[in-house]
Each structure stands twice: as structure tokens, then as C-alpha cells.
Short mmCIF file of C-alpha atoms and ligand atoms in Angstrom, two decimals:
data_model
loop_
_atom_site.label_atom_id
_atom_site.label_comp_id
_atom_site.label_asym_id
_atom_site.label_seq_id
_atom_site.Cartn_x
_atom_site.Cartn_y
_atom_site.Cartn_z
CA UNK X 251 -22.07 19.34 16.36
CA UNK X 252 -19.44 17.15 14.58
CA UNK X 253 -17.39 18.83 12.22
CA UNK X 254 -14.43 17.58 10.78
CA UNK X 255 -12.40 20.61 12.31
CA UNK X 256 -13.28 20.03 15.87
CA UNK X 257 -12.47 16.22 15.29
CA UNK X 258 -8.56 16.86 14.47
CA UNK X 259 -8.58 19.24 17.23
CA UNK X 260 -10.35 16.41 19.52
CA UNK X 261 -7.84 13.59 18.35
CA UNK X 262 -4.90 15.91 18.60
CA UNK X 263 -5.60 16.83 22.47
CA UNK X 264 -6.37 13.28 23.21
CA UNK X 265 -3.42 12.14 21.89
CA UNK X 266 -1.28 14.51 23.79
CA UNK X 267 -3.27 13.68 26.92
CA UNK X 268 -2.73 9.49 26.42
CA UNK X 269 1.34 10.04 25.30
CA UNK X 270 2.24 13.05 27.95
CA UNK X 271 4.55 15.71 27.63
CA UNK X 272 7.71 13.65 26.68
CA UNK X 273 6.48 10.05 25.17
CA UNK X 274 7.88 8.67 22.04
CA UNK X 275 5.21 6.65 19.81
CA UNK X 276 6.39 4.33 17.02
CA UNK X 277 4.30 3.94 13.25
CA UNK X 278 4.79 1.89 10.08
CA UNK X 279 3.37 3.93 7.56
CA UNK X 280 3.13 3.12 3.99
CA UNK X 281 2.68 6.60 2.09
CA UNK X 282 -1.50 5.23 1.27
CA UNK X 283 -3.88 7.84 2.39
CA UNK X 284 -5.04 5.64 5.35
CA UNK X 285 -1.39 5.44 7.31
CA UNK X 286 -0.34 9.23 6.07
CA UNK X 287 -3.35 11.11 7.54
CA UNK X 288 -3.02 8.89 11.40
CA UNK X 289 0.89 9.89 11.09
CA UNK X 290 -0.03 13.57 9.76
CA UNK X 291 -2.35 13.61 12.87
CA UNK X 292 0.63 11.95 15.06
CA UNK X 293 2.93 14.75 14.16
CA UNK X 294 0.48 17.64 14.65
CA UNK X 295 0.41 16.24 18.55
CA UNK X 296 3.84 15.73 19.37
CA UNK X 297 6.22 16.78 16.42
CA UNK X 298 9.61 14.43 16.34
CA UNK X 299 8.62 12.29 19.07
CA UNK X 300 6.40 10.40 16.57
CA UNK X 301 9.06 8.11 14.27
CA UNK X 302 7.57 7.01 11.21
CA UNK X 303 8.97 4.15 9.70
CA UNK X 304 8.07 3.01 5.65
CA UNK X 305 9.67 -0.09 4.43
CA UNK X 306 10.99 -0.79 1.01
CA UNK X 307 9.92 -4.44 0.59
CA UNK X 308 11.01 -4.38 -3.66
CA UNK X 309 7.47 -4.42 -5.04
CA UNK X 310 6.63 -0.67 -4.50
CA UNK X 311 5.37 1.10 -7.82
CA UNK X 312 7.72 2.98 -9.60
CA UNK X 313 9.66 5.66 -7.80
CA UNK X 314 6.91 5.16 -4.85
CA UNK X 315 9.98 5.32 -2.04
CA UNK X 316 11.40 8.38 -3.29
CA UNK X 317 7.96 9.67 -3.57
CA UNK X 318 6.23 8.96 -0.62
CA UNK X 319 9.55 10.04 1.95
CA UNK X 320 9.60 13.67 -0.42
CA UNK X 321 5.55 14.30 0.51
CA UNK X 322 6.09 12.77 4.27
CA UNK X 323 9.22 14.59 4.86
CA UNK X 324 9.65 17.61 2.95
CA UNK X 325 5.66 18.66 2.61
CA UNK X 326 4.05 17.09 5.71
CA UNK X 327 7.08 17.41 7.44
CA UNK X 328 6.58 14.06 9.45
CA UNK X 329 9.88 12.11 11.23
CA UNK X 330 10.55 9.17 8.58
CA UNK X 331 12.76 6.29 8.34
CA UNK X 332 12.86 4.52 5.15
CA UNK X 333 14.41 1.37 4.86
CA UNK X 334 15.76 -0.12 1.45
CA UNK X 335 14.97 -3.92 2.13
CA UNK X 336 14.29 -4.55 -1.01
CA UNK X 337 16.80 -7.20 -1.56
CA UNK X 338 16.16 -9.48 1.56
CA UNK X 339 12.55 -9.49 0.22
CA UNK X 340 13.61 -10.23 -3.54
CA UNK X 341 15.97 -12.54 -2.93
CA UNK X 342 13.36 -14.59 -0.02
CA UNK X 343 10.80 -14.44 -2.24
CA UNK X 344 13.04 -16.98 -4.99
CA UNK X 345 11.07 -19.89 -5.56
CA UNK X 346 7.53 -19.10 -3.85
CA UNK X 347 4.50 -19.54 -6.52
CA UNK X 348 2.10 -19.77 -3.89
CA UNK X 349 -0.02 -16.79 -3.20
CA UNK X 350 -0.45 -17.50 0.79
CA UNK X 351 3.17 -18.32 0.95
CA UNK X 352 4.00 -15.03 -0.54
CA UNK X 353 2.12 -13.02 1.76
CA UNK X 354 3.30 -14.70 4.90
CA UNK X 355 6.66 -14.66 3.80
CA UNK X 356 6.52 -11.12 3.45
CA UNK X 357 4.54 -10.51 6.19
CA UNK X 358 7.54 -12.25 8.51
CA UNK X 359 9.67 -10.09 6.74
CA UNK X 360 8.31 -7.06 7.06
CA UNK X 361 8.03 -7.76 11.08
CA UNK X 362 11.79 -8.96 11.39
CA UNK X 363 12.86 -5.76 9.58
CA UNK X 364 10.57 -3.21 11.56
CA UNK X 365 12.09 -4.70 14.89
CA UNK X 366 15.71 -4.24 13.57
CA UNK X 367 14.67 -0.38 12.92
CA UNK X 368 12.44 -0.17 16.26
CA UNK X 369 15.84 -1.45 17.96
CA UNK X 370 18.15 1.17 16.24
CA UNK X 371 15.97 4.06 16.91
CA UNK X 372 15.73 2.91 20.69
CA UNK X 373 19.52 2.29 21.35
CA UNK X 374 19.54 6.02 19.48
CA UNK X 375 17.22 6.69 21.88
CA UNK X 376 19.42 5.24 25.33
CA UNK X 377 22.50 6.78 23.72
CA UNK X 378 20.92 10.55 23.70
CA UNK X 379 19.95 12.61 27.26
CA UNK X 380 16.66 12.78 25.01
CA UNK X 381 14.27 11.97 27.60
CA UNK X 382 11.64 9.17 27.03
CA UNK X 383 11.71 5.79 25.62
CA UNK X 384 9.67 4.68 22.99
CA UNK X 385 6.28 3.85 24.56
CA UNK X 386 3.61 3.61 21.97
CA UNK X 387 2.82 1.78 19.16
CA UNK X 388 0.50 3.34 16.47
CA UNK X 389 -2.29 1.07 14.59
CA UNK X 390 -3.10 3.91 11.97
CA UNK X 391 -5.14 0.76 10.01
CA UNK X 392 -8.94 1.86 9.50
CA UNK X 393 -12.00 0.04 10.08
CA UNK X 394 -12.04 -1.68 6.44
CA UNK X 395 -9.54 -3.27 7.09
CA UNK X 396 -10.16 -4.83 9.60
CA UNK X 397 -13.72 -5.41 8.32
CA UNK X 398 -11.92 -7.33 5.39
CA UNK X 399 -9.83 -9.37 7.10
CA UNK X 400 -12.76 -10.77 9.26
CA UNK X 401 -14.85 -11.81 6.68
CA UNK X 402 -12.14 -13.35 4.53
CA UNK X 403 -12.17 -16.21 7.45
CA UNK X 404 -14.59 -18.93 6.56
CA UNK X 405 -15.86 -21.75 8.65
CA UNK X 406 -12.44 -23.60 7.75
CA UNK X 407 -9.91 -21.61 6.03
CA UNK X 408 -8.66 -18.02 5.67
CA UNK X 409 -9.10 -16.84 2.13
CA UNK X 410 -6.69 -14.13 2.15
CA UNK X 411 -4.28 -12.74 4.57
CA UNK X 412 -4.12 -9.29 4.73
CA UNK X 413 -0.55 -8.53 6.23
CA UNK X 414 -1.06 -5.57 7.20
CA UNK X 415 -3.96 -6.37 10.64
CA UNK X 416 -2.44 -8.09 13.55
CA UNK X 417 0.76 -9.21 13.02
CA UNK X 418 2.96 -5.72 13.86
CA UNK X 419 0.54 -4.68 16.37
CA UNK X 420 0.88 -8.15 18.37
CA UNK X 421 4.63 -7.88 18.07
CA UNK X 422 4.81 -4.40 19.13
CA UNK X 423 2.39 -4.91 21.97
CA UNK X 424 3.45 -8.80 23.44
CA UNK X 425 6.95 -8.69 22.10
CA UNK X 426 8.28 -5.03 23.06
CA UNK X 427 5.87 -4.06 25.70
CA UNK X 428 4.12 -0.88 23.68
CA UNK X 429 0.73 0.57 24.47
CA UNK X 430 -0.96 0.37 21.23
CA UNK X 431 -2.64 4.01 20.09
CA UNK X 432 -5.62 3.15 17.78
CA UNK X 433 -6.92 5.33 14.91
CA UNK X 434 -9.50 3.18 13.48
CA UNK X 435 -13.12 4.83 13.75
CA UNK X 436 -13.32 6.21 10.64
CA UNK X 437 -14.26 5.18 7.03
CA UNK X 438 -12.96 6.06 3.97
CA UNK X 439 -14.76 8.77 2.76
CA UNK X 440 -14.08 10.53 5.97
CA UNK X 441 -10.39 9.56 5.88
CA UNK X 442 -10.16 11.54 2.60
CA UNK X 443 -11.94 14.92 3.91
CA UNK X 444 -9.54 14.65 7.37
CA UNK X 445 -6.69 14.35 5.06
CA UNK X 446 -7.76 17.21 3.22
CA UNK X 447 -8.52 18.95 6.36
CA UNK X 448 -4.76 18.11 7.59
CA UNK X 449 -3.68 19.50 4.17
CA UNK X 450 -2.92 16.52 2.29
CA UNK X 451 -2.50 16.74 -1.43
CA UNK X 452 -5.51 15.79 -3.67
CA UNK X 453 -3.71 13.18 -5.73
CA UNK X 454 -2.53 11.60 -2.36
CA UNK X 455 -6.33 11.97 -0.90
CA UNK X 456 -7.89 10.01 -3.86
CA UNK X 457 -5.00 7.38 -4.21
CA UNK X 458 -5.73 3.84 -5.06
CA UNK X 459 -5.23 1.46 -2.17
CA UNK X 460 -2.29 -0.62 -2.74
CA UNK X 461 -1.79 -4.03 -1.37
CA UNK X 462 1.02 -4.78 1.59
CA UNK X 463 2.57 -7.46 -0.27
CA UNK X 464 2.72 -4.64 -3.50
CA UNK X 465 3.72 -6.28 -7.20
CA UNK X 466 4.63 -9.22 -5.69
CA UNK X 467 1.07 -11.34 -5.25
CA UNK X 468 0.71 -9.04 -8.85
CA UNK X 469 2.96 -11.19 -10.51
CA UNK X 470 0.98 -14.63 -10.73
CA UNK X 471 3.59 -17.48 -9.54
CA UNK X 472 6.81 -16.67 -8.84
CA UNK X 473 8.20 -13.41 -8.40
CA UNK X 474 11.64 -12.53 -9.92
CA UNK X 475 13.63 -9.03 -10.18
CA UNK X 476 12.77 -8.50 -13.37
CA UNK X 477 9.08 -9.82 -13.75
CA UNK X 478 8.35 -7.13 -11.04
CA UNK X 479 9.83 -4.65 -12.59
CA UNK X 480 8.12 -5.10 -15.71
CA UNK X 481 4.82 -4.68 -14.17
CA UNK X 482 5.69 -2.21 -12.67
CA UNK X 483 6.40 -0.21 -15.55
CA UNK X 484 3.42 -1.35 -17.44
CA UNK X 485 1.58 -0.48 -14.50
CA UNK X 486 2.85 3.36 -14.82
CA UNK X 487 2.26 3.64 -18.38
CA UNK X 488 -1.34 2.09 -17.20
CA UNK X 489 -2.16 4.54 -14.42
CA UNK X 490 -0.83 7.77 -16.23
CA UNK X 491 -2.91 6.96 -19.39
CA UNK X 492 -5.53 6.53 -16.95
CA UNK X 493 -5.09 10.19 -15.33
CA UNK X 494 -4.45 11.56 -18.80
CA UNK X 495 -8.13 10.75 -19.49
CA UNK X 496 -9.32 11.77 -16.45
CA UNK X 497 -11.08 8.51 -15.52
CA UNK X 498 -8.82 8.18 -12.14
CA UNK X 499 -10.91 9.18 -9.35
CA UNK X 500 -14.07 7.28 -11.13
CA UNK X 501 -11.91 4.18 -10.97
CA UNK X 502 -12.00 2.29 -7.14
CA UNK X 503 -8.23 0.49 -8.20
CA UNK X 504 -6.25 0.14 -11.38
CA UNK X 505 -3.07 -1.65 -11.80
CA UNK X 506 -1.25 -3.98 -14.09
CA UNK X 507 -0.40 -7.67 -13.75
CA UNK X 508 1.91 -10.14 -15.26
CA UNK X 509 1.23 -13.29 -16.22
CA UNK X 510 4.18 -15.18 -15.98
CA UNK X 511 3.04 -17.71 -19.39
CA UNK X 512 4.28 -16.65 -22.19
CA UNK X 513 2.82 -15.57 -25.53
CA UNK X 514 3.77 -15.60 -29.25
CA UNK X 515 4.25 -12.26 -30.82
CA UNK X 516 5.76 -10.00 -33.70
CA UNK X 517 7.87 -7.35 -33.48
CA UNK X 518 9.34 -5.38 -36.21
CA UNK X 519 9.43 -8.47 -38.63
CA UNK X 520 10.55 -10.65 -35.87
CA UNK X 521 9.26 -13.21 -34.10
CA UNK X 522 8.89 -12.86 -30.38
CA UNK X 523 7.82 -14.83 -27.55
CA UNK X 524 6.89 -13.09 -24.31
CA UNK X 525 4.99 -11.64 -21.18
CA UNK X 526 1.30 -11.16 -20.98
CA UNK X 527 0.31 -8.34 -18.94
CA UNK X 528 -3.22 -8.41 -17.53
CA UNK X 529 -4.66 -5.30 -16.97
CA UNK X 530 -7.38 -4.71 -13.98
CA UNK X 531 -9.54 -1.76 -13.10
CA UNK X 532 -12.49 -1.33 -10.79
CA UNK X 533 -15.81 0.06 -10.05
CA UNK X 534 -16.44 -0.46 -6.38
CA UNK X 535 -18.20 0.79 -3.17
CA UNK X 536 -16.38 -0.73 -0.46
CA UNK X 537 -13.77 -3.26 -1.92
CA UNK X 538 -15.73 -6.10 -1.04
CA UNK X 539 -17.79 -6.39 -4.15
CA UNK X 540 -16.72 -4.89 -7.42
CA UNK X 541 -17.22 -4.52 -10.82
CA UNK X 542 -14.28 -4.24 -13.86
CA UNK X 543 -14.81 -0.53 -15.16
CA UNK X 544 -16.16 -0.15 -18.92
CA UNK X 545 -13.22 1.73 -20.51
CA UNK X 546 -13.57 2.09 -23.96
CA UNK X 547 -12.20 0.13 -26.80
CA UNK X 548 -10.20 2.38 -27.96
CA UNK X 549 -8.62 3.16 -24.95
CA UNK X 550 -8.03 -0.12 -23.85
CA UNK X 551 -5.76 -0.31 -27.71
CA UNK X 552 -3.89 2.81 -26.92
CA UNK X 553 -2.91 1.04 -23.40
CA UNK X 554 -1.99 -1.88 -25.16
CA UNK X 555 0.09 -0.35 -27.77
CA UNK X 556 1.66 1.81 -25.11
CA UNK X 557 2.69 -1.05 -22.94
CA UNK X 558 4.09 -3.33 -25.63
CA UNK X 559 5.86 -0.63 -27.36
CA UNK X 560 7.61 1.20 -24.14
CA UNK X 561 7.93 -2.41 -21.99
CA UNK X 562 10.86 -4.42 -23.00
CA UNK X 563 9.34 -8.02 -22.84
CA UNK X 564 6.09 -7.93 -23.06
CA UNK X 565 3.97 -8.98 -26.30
CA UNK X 566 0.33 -9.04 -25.10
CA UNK X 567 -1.94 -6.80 -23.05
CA UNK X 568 -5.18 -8.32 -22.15
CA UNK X 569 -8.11 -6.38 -19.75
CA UNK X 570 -9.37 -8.25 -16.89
CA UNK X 571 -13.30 -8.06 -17.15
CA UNK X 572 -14.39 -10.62 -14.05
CA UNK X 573 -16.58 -9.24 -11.15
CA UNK X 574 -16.16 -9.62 -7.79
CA UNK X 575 -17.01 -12.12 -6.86
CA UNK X 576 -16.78 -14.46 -8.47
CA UNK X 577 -13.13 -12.69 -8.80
CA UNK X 578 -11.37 -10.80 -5.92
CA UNK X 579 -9.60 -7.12 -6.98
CA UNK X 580 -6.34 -8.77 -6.95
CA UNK X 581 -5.48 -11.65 -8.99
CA UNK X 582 -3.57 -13.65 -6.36
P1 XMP I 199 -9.17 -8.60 -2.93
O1 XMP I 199 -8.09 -9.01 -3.89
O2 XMP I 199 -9.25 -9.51 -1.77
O3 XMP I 199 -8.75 -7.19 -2.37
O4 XMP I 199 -10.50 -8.42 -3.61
C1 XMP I 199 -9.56 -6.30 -1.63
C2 XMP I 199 -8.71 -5.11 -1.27
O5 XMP I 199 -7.69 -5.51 -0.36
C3 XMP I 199 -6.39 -5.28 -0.92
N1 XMP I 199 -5.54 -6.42 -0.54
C4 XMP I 199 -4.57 -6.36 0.39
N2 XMP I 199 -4.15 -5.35 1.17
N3 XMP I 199 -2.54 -6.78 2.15
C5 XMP I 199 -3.12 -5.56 2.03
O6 XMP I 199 -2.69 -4.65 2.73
C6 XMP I 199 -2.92 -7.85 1.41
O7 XMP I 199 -2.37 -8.93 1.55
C7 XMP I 199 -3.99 -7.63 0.48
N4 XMP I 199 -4.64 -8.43 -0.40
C8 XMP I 199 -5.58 -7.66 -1.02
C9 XMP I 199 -6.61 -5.16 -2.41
O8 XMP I 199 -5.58 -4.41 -3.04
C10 XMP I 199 -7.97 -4.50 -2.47
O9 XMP I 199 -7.86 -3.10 -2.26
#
């Protein structure tokens, strides 16, 4: 019978069998629950000669880098490469208000980057006696996902464009000649337990999904330094209040937005004119539908007098109550 046991041992064994005794396989992992359990499984088959790579595209939640390279590293002890991109991708992004524009600009980006690391770690590679070349590419990207991006193409148009299905994997395969390793037959539910299984934290089992593109398609128009870093720090104070009350793991994704409009205040006995931050959290099954969770009022004022009193520029808080549809989870 299945049992989740016998599955990691399955998976592990086949993908020792597929990569052989000395092949080198290649991941982008992004410290989500999907990528971290297919790299967790990755380096209970073949140890070092899996290379994880995360990049730091700027619009990470706060202290998410430092975070997600200590539980990789240190706890799962998994081979990582982090790369601090964060400016290329700040300073590209200058000047794009367009939502699709954003994510295939950092789509592109992230691609260009990953192939300057893939080419480091294989002249490190030639330069060693290590035997073995990098071979392998791994798609650690689950079946919703995929699901997603299918039925966001209409008759005529692609709604969204999810950055993270297609794009790497084509590269990898077409451009540098990898055999692609898939790790895509499971759903969420059954992501979580394996990760538990492969000894995954709790808090990293249960996290939110976070978007590719990050705070940048959460900052409506165009993104700047410091407009992403303000929602990202409303976004902590958002999320922690939301643990404090113990309403995390009810909630499908929470997260804070800025509106980039501005709106009148008072401070103190001053006037001020600044930020809205748009608050989102919701009830869903399978991402595809959802519904904004009920918090109650008084919650929702605690958040709000949180945010405006521990975020420098930001005088209004407002909670995002739209369905989906008519609304999608993000606001861009
Ligand atoms: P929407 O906003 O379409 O989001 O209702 C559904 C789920 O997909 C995530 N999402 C993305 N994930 N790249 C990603 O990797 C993207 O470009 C992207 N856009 C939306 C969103 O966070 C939610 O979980």
C-alpha cells in the first residue's frame, strides 16, 4: 500500500537510478514549501552533487534571504547558492507600471541571472578533478502550478503569467542541454505531509505561497526601493499579528499591498499626506477561487493602528474584501 514513507524511499532510489553514481543536477529553489521539499528530497539522493540555487530578486519579505539559506543550509543541510540581485532587478524594474511587463521583466531576469550562476558553478566544476558535469535540471514546480498557468490562457490572451512554469526549464533543457528531473505528481496537501515526513519545520510546511515576482506586482504601478520596502514592513507587522492570533494556518494567503495614490492624514497635530496600504487575506481551497477571510473588526483596527504607527509613510490601512473571482488573490 502507499504510504508516504515508502514514497520518499521510492523517489529517492529512482532518483539515484536516473542521475548515477557521479551526476550533478542543478535547482532554483525559492525557500516555499513546494521547491524546499523536491530539493530536501534531491539532497537525501545524492548529497552535494545537487546545487541549489535561490535568487534575491529585491522583493523578498523581510529578512526572507537570510532566512530561507539558514533553514536550507544549516537545518536541511542542502548545497545553496544565494545570489544578491537585488539591485539589477530594482533598478530594471524603474519605470514599469504595467503588471505583465513586470512579470516578464523579471522573469528575463531571473533566467539571465540563473545562467550566469549555472556558468560559474560549471567552470567550478571543469576547474576541479570532481568528476561529472552538471547534467540535470530539476523542475521541483507541482501540479498546481502548472494547473494555473493553463487555465489562465483564454481563447485570446494570457491573463497572468506565472514566471515560475516554462521559462527556466526550456532554457535549461534547449539552451544548456540538461535532462530535466520532474517532481510534479503531487498536490498540496501531500506536499505538506512529505515535507513533514523529510523533517521540515511546521511553520515552513504551512507557509503561504508567495508569488515569483514577490512585492513587486504587490506594489500597484510602479515599483520603487522604497515603496517595496514599505510593504514589506507592513506586510510583517500584518502576518505576525496574524500568527499572534492564531488565525495563520486558517488563512490560504495574507499579505499587504501598497497603493501607490496617496491619502490625506493626521499625525500628531500634523497634517500628512501618504501611502495607502491594502491589506488582503484568503479563504481558499485550491487558489483558483477564493474568498477574503472574515477577521474581526477589531482586529482589522489593531492592524491598522499597528501599520500606521510602526510604518514610516503610510496614513491609511484599508482590508481588501473582493472574492475571487471577480478578483484574483493578488492585486496585479
Ligand atoms: P491570482 O492572483 O492569480 O493568484 O489569483 C493565484 C496564486 O498564484 C500566485 N501567483 C503567482 N505565482 N508567479 C508565481 O509564482 C506569478 O507571477 C504569480 N502570480 C500569482 C498567487 O500568489 C496565488 O497564490
Amino acid at each position: 500500500s502507499w504510504t508516504m514513507a515508502s514514497f520518499v524511499d521510492q523517489t529517492i532510489a529512482r532518483i539515484r537510478k536516473l542521475v548515477g553514481p557521479e551526476g550533478q543536477v542543478l535547482g532554483a529553489v525559492s525557500g516555499g514549501v513546494d521547491s524546499t521539499v523536491a530539493a530536501k528530497l534531491m539532497h537525501e539522493a545524492i548529497g552535494t552533487r545537487f546545487h541549489a540555487v535561490m535568487v534575491d530578486n529585491g522583493c523578498l519579505r523581510l529578512n526572507e534571504a537570510e532566512q530561507v539559506k539558514k533553514t536550507l543550509t544549516e537545518h536541511l543541510g542542502i548545497n545553496l547558492t544565494v545570489v544578491d540581485a537585488s539591485v539589477q532587478f530594482l533598478d530594471g524594474l524603474k519605470g514599469i507600471t504595467d503588471p505583465e511587463k513586470k512579470r516578464k521583466f523579471i522573469g528575463g531576469k531571473f533566467i539571465d541571472i540563473f545562467e550566469e550562476e549555472v556558468k560559474k558553478i560549471e567552470d567550478a566544476a571543469a576547474n576541479s578533478d570532481r568528476a561529472g558535469k552538471i547534467e540535470w535540471f530539476l523542475q521541483g514546480t507541482l501540479y498546481p502550478d502548472v494547473i494555473e498557468s493553463i487555465s489562465f490562457k483564454g481563447p485570446s490572451q494570457t491573463i497572468k503569467t506565472h514566471h515560475n512554469v516554462g521559462g527556466l526549464p526550456k532554457l535549461m533543457t534547449e539552451g544548456h542541454g540538461l535532462k530535466l528531473i520532474e517532481l510534479r505528481e503531487l498536490f498540496k496537501d501531500e506536499v505538506r505531509e512529505l515535507g513533514r515526513n523529510l523533517g521540515l519545520h511546521e511553520d515552513l510546511v504551512m507557509r503561504h505561497p508567495f508569488p515569483g515576482p514577490g512585492i513587486a506586482i504587490r506594489v500597484l504601478g510602479e515599483v520603487t526601493p522604497e515603496r517595496v520596502e514599505i510593504a514589506r514592513q507592513a506586510d510583517f507587522h500584518f502576518i505576525n499579528m496574524i500568527r499572534e492570533k492564531g488565525l495563520y494556518n486558517q488563512i490560504g494567503q495574507a499579505f499587504a499591498a501598497l497603493d501607490p495614490s496617496r491619502a490625506v492624514g493626521v499625525m500628531g497635530d500634523k497634517r500628512v499626506y501618504q501611502y495607502i496600504i491594502i491589506l488582503r487575506a484568503v479563504q481558499t481551497y485550491d487558489f483558483m477561487t477564493a474568498n477574503s477571510y472574515p477577521f474581526d473588526s477589531d482586529f482589522l483596527a489593531e492592524v491598522a493602528t499597528r501599520i500606521t504607527n510602526e510604518v514610516a509613510g503610510v496614513c491609511r490601512v484599508v482590508y481588501d474584501v473582493t472574492s475571487k473571482p471577480p478578483g484574483t488573490i493578488e492585486l496585479e
